[in-house]
Tab-separated table of C-alpha atoms and ligand atoms in Angstrom:
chain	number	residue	atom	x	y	z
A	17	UNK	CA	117.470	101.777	77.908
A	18	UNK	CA	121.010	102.132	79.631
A	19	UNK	CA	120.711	100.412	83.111
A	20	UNK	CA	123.257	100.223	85.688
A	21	UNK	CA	122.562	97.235	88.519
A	22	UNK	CA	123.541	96.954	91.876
A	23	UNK	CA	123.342	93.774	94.229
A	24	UNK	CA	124.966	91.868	96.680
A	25	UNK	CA	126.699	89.575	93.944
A	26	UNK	CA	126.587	86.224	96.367
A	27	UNK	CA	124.351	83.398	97.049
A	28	UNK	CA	121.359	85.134	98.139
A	29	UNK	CA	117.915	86.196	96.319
A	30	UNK	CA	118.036	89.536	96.063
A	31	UNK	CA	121.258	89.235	94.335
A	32	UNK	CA	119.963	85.860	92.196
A	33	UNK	CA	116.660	87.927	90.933
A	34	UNK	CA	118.522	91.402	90.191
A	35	UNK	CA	120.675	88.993	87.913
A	36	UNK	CA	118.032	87.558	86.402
A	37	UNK	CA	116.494	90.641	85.491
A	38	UNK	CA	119.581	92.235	84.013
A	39	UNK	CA	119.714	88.854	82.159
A	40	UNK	CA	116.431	89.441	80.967
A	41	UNK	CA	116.318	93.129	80.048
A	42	UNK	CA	119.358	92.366	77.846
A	43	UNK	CA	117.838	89.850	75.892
A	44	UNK	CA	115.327	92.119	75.404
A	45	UNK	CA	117.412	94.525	73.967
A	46	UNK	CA	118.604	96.807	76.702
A	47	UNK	CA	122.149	97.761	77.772
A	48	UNK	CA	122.937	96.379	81.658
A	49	UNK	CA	125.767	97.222	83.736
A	50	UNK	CA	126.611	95.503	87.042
A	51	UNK	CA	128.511	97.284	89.588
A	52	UNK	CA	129.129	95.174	92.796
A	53	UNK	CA	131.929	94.497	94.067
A	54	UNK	CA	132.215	90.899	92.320
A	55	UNK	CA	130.610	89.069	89.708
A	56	UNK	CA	127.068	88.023	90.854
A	57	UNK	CA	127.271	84.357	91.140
A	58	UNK	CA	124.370	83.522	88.272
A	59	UNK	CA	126.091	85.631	85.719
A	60	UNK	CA	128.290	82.589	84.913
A	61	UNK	CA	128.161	83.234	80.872
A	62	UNK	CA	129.035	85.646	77.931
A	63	UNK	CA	125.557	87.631	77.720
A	64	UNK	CA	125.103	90.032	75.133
A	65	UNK	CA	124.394	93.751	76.081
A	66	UNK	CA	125.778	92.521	79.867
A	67	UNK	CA	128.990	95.028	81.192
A	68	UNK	CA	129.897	94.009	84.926
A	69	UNK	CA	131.994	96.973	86.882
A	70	UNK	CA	133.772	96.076	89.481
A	71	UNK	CA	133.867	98.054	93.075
A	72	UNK	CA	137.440	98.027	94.351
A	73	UNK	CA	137.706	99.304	97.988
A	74	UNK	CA	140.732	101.052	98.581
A	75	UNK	CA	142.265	99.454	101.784
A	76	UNK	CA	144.125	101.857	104.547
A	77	UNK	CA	145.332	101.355	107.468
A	78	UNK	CA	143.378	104.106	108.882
A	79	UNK	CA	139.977	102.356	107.436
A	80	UNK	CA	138.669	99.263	109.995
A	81	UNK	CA	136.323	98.962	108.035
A	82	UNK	CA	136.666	100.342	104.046
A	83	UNK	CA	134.238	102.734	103.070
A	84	UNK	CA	132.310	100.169	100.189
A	85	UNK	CA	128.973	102.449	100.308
A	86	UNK	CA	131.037	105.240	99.382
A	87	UNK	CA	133.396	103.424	96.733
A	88	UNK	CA	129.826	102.278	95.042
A	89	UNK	CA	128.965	106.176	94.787
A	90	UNK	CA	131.509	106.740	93.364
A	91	UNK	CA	131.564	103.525	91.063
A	92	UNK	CA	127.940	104.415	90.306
A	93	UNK	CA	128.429	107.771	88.972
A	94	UNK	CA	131.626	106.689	87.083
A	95	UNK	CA	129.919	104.498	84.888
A	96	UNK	CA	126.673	106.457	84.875
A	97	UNK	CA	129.108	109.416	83.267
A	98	UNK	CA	130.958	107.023	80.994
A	99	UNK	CA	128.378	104.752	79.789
A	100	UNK	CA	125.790	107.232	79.691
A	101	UNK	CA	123.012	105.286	81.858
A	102	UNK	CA	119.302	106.343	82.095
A	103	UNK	CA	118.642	104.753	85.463
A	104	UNK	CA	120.350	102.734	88.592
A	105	UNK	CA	118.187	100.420	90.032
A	106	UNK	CA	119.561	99.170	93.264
A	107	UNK	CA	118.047	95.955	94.882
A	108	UNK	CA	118.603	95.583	98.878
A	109	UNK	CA	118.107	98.684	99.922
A	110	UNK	CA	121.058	98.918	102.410
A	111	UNK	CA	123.662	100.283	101.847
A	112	UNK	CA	122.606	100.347	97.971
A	113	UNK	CA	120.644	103.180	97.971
A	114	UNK	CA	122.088	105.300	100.089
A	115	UNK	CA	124.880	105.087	97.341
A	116	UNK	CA	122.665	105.883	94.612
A	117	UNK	CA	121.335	108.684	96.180
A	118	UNK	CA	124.853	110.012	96.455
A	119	UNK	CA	125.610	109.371	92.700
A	120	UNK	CA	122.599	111.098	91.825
A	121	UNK	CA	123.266	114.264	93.471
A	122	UNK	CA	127.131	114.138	92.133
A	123	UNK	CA	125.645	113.664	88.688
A	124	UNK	CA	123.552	117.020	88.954
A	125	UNK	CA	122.260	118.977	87.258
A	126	UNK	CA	122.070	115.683	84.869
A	127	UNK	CA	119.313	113.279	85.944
A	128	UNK	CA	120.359	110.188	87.285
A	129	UNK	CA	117.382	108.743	89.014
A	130	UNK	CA	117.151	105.286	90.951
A	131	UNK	CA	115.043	102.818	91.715
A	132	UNK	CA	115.048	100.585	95.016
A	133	UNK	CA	114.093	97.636	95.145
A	134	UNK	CA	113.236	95.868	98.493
A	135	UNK	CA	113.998	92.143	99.086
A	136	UNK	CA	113.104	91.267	102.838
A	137	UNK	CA	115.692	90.951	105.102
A	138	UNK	CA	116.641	94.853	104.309
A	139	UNK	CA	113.623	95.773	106.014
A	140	UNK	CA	112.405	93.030	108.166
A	141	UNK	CA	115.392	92.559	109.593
A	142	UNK	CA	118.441	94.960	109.229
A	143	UNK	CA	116.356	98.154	108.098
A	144	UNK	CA	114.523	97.155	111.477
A	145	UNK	CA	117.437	97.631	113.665
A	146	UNK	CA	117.264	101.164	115.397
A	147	UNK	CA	121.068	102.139	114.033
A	148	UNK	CA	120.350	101.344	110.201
A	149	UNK	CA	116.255	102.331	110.480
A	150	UNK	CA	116.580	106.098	109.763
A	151	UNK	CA	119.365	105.800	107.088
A	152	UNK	CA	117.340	103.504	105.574
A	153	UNK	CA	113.871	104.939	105.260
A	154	UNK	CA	115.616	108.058	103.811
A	155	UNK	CA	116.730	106.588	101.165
A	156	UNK	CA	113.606	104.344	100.243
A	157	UNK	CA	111.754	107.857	100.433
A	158	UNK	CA	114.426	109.290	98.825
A	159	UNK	CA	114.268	107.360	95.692
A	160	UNK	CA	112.754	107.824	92.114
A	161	UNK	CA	111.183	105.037	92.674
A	162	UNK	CA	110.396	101.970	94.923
A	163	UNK	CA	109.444	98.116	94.261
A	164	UNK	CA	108.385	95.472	96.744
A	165	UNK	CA	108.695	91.669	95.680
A	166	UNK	CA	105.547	90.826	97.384
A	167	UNK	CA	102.082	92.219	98.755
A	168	UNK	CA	103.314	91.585	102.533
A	169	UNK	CA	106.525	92.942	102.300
A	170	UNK	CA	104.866	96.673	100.632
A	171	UNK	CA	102.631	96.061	103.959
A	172	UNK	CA	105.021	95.508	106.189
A	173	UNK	CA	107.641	97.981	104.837
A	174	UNK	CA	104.538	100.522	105.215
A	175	UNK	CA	104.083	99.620	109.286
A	176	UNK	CA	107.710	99.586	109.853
A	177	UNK	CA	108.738	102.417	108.863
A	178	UNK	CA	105.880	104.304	108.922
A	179	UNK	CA	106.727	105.797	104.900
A	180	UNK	CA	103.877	107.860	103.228
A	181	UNK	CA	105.082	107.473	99.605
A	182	UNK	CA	104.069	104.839	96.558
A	183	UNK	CA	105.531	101.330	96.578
A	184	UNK	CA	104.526	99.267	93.491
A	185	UNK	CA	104.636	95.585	93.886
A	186	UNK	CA	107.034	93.671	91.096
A	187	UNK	CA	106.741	89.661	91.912
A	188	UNK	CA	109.496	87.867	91.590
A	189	UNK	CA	109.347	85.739	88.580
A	190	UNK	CA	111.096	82.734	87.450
A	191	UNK	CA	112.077	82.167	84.077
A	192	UNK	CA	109.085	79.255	82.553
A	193	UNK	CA	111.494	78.106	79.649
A	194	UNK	CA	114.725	77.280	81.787
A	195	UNK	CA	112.561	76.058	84.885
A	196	UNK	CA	110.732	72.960	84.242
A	197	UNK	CA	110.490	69.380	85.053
A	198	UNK	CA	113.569	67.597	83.060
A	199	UNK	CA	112.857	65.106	80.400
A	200	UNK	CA	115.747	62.648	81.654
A	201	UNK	CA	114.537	60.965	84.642
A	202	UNK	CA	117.217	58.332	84.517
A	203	UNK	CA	119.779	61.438	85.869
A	204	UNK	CA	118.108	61.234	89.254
A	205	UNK	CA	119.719	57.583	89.693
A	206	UNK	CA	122.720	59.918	90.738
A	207	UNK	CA	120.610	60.249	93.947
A	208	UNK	CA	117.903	57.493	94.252
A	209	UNK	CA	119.413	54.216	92.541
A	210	UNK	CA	116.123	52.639	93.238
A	211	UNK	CA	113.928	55.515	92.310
A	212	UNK	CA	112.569	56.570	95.786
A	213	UNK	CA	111.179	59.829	95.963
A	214	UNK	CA	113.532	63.141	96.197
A	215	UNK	CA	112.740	65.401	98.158
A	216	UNK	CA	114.703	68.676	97.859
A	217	UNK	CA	115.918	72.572	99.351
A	218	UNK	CA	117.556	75.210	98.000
A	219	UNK	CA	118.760	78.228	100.161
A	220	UNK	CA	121.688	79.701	101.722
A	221	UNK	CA	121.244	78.008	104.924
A	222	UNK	CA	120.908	81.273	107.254
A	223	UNK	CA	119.244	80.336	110.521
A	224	UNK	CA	116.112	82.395	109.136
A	225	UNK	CA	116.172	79.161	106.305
A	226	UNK	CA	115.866	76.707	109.577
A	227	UNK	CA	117.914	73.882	107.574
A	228	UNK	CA	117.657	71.668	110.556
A	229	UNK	CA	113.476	71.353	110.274
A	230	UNK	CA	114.241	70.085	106.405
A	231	UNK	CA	116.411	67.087	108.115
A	232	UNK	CA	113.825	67.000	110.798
A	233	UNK	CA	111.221	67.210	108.458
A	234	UNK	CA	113.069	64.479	106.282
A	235	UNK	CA	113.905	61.864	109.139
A	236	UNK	CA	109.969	61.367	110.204
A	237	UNK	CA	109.681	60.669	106.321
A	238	UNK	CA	112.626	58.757	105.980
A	239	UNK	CA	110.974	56.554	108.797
A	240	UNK	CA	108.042	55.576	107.107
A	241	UNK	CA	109.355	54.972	103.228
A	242	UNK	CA	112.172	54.974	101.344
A	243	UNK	CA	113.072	58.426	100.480
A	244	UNK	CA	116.408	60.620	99.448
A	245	UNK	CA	117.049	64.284	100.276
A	246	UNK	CA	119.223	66.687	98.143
A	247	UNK	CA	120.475	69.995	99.851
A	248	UNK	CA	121.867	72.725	98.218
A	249	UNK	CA	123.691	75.491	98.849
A	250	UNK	CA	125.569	76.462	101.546
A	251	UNK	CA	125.893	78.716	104.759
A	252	UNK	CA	126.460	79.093	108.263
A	253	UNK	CA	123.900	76.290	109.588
A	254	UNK	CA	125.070	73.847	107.112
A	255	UNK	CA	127.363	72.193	109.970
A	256	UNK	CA	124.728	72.216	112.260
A	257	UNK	CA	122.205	70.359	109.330
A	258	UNK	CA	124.956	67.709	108.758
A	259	UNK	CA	125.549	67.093	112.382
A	260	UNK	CA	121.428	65.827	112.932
A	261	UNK	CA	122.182	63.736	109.679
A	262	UNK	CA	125.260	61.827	111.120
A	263	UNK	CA	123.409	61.326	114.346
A	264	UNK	CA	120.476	59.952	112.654
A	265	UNK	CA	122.334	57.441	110.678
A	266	UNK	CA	120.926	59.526	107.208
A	267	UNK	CA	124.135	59.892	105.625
A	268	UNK	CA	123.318	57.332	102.818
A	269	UNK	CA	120.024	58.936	102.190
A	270	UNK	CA	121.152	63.327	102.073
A	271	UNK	CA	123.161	64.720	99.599
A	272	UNK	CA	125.079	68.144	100.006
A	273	UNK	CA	125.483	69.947	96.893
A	274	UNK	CA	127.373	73.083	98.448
A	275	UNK	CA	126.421	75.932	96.323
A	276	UNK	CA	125.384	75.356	92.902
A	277	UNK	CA	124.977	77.142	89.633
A	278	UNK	CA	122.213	75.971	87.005
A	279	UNK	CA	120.167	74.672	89.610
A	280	UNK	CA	117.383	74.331	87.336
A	281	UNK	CA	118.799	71.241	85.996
A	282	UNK	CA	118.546	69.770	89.642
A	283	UNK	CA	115.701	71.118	90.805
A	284	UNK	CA	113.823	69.335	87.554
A	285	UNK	CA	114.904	66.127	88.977
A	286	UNK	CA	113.134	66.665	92.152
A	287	UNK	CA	109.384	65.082	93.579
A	288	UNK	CA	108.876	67.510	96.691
A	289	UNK	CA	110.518	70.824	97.785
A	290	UNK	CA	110.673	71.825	101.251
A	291	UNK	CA	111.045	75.850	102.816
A	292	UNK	CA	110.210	75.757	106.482
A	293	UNK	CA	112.145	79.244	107.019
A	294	UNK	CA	110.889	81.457	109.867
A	295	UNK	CA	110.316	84.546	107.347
A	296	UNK	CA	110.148	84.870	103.761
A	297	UNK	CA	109.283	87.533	102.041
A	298	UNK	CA	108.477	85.891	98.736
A	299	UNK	CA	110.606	82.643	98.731
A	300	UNK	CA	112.360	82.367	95.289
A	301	UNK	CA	113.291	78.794	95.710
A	302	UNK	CA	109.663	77.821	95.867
A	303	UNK	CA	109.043	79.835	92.737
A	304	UNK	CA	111.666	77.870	91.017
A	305	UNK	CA	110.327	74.138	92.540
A	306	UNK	CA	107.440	74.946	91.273
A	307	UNK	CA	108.317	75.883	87.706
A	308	UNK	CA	110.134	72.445	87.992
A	309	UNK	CA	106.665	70.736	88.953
A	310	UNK	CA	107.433	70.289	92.488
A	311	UNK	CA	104.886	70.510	95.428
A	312	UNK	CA	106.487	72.517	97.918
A	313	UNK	CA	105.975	72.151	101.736
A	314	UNK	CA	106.861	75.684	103.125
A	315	UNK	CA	105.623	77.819	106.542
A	316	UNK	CA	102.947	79.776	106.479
A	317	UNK	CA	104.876	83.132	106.840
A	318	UNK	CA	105.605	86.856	105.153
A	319	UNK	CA	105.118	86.348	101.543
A	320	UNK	CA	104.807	82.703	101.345
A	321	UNK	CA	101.157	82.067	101.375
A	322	UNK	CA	100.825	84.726	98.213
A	323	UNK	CA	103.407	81.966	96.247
A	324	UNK	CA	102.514	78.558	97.821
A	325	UNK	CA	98.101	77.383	97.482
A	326	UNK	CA	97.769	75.474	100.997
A	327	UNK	CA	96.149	72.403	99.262
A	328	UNK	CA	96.357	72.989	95.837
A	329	UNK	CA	100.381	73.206	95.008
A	330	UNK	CA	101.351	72.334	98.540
A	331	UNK	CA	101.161	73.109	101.926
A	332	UNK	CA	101.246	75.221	104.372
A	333	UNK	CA	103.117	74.814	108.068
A	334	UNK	CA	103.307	76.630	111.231
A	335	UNK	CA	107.211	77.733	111.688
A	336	UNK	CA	108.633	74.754	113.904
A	337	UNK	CA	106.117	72.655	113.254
A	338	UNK	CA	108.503	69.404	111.688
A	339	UNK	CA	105.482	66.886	112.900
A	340	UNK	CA	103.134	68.511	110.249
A	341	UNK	CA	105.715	69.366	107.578
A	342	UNK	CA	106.194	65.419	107.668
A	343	UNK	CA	102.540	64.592	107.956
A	344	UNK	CA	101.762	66.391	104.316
A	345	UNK	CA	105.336	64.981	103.269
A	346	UNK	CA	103.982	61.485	103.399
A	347	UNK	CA	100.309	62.599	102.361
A	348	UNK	CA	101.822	63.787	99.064
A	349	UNK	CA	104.606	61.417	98.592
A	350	UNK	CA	101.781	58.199	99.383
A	351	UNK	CA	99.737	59.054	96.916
A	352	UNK	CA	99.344	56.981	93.528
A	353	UNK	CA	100.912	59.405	91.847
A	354	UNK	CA	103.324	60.345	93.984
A	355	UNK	CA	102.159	64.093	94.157
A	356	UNK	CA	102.698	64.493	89.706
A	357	UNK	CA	99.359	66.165	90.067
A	358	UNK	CA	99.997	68.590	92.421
A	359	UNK	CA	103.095	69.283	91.107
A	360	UNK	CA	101.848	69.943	87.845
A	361	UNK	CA	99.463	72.346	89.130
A	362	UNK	CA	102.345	74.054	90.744
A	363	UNK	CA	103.944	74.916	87.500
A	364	UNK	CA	100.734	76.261	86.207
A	365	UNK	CA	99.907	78.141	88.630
A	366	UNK	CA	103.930	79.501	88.439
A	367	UNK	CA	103.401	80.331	85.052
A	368	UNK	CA	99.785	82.048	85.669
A	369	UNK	CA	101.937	84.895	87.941
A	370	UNK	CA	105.063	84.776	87.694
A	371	UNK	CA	106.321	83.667	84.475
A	372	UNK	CA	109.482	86.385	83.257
A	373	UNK	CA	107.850	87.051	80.042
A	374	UNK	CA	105.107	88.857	81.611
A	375	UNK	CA	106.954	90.445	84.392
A	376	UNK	CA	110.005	91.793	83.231
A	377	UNK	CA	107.675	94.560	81.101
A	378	UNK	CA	106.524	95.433	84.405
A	379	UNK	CA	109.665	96.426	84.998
A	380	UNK	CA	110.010	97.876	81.631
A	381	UNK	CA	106.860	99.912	82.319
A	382	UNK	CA	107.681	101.300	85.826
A	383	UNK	CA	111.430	102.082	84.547
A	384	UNK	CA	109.587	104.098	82.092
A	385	UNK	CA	107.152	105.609	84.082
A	386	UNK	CA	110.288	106.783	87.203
A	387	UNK	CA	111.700	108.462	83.547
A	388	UNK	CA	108.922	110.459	82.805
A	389	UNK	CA	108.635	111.833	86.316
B	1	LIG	O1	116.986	85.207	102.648
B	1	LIG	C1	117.579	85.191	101.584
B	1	LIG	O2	117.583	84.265	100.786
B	1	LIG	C2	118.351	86.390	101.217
B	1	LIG	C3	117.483	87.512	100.828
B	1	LIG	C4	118.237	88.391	99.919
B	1	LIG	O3	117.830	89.503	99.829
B	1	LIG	O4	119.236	88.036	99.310
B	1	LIG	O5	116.260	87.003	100.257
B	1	LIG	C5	115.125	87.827	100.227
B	1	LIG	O6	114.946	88.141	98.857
B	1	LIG	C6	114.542	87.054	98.028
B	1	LIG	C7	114.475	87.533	96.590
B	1	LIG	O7	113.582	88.570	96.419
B	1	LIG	C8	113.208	86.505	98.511
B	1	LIG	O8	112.784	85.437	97.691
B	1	LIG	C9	113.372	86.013	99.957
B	1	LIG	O9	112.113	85.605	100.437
B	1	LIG	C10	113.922	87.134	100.837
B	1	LIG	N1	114.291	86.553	102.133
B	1	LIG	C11	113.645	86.848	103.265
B	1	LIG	O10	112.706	87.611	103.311
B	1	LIG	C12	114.139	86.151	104.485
């Protein structure tokens, strides 16, 4: 199949798991074309069957604010026309698919059908707000198709905006072969000379991430063993995470990365991951700890609880609630081993659900199924 790709192309997971995917499909033979307006931040090599087309917003002084949804239209149809595409498949739905509705009623009488795929924040958050609600359920009703990355976010995408029509649920998936626990253990001397545990986090530190709790969270370790804590990525609350490590006298013991590519080859360096964000929809980064054969501490929130086994690959937390994300810290971290069993169970239970090679033909199969419509 011919597949054109739309995402937001920076650090984010919507834009990290549409990449993926495109990676994926290619290597399994299909023809993928990115149109954003940069290069999503994953896509940092040559990949066969991979064409990236690049939005350019035409800047006037009339415009305030440039007119990117309609620039992707007309991006979208361009390539559909030139490269002879079978499907768009949008992920976020705002503004994505309000462009590729527009491209598909350009390219009529041809068929140009699209799929939408919903992340979290498009609908839990901005699809919520009254200005963007209507726009946005039209086009998720609009479209050939619709996925949801979790159970809770179909749900909730059902009660918010009240939509009558199918929504099939794709996990996200992490890919088994590239995620795992790495082999050289001496590489995490980089971080804990002495070998003390690592704890780690991975996001784009949003307030709905709640970086702070991870220091918090860290410091009522920190007191009770030696312990080191790598950050990475970046964002807006990253200043705000830094500041409680300064005043806590932690600067010898955290580690900010900034944002990172191959973060597989950290994150299988790791002994405990940590996601106390006030909503997730699926939460990505635990996918990928877990892969690595990390235990991961996370709030019991949106999709979370479908990922994360309170008690069996980790735990469970209220949202806030440092005092018990440090209590089952230590409880893992104490044990003999360090939590290796849990962990280990993690990445089973990772690869059970949501290994790529089993759900990327979901994809496959629902791309073929919006085509035979
Ligand atoms: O919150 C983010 O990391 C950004 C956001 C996005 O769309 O880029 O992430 C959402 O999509 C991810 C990939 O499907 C999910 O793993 C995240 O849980 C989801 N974020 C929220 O629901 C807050």
């Amino acid at each position: 199949m011919k597949i054109g790709i739309t995402c937001y192309p920076t650090y984010g997971g919507s834009g990290v798991v549409a990449t993926e995917l495109g990676i994926e499909l290619a290597a399994r033979g299909h023809e993928v074309h990115f149109i954003s307006y940069a290069m999503p931040i994953r896509l940092t090599e040559h990949h066969e069957r991979i064409y990236f087309h690049e939005v350019e917003v035409t800047a006037y002084p009339l415009f305030d604010h440039p007119p990117y949804t309609l620039a992707l239209a007309t991006k979208m149809i361009e390539v559909a026309q030139t490269q002879s595409l079978d499907l768009l498949h949008v992920h976020y739905a705002i503004p994505h698919s309000v462009s590729a509705l527009l491209a598909r009623m350009m390219a009529a009488p041809k068929k140009l059908p699209f799929i939408t795929t919903l992340h979290g924040t498009d609908i839990t958050v901005v699809g919520n707000d009254r200005s963007y609600l209507p726009i946005t359920r039209f086009s998720i009703e609009q479209s050939d198709g619709v996925t949801s990355i979790s159970e809770y976010l179909r749900k909730q995408t059902y009660y918010e905006f009240e939509i009558k029509r199918d929504i099939e649920v794709i996990p996200n998936f992490v890919n088994c072969d590239l995620y795992k626990r790495s082999e050289d253990r001496s590489a995490r001397k980089k971080w804990a000379k002495n070998d003390e545990p690592i704890l780690m986090h991975l996001s784009n530190f949003r307030p709905v991430k709640r970086v702070t709790d991870v220091v918090e969270i860290f410091a009522k370790v920190r007191e009770k063993i030696p312990a080191k804590l790598v950050m990475m990525g970046d964002g807006p609350d990253r200043g705000a995470a830094e500041y409680i490590v300064r005043k806590k006298n932690l600067s010898k013991d955290v580690f900010f990365m900034g944002k990172q590519d191959k973060v597989q080859e950290k994150l299988g360096l790791g002994d405990l991951f940590l996601l106390p964000s006030e909503i997730e929809s699926f939460g990505l980064a635990a996918l990928e700890a877990m892969a690595s054969e990390m235990p991961v501490i996370a709030t019991d929130v949106g999709g979370l609880p479908e990922v994360v086994k309170h008690g069996v690959d980790g735990y469970l937390i209220p949202v806030r609630d440092v005092d018990a994300g440090a209590k089952y810290a230590l409880e893992i971290l104490t044990r003999p081993d360090r939590g290796r069993e849990m962990g280990k169970l993690a990445r089973v239970n990772a690869k059970a659900r949501y290994c790529s090679n089993d759900v990327i033909p979901l994809y496959e199969a629902y791309y073929k199924k919006v085509l035979a419509q």
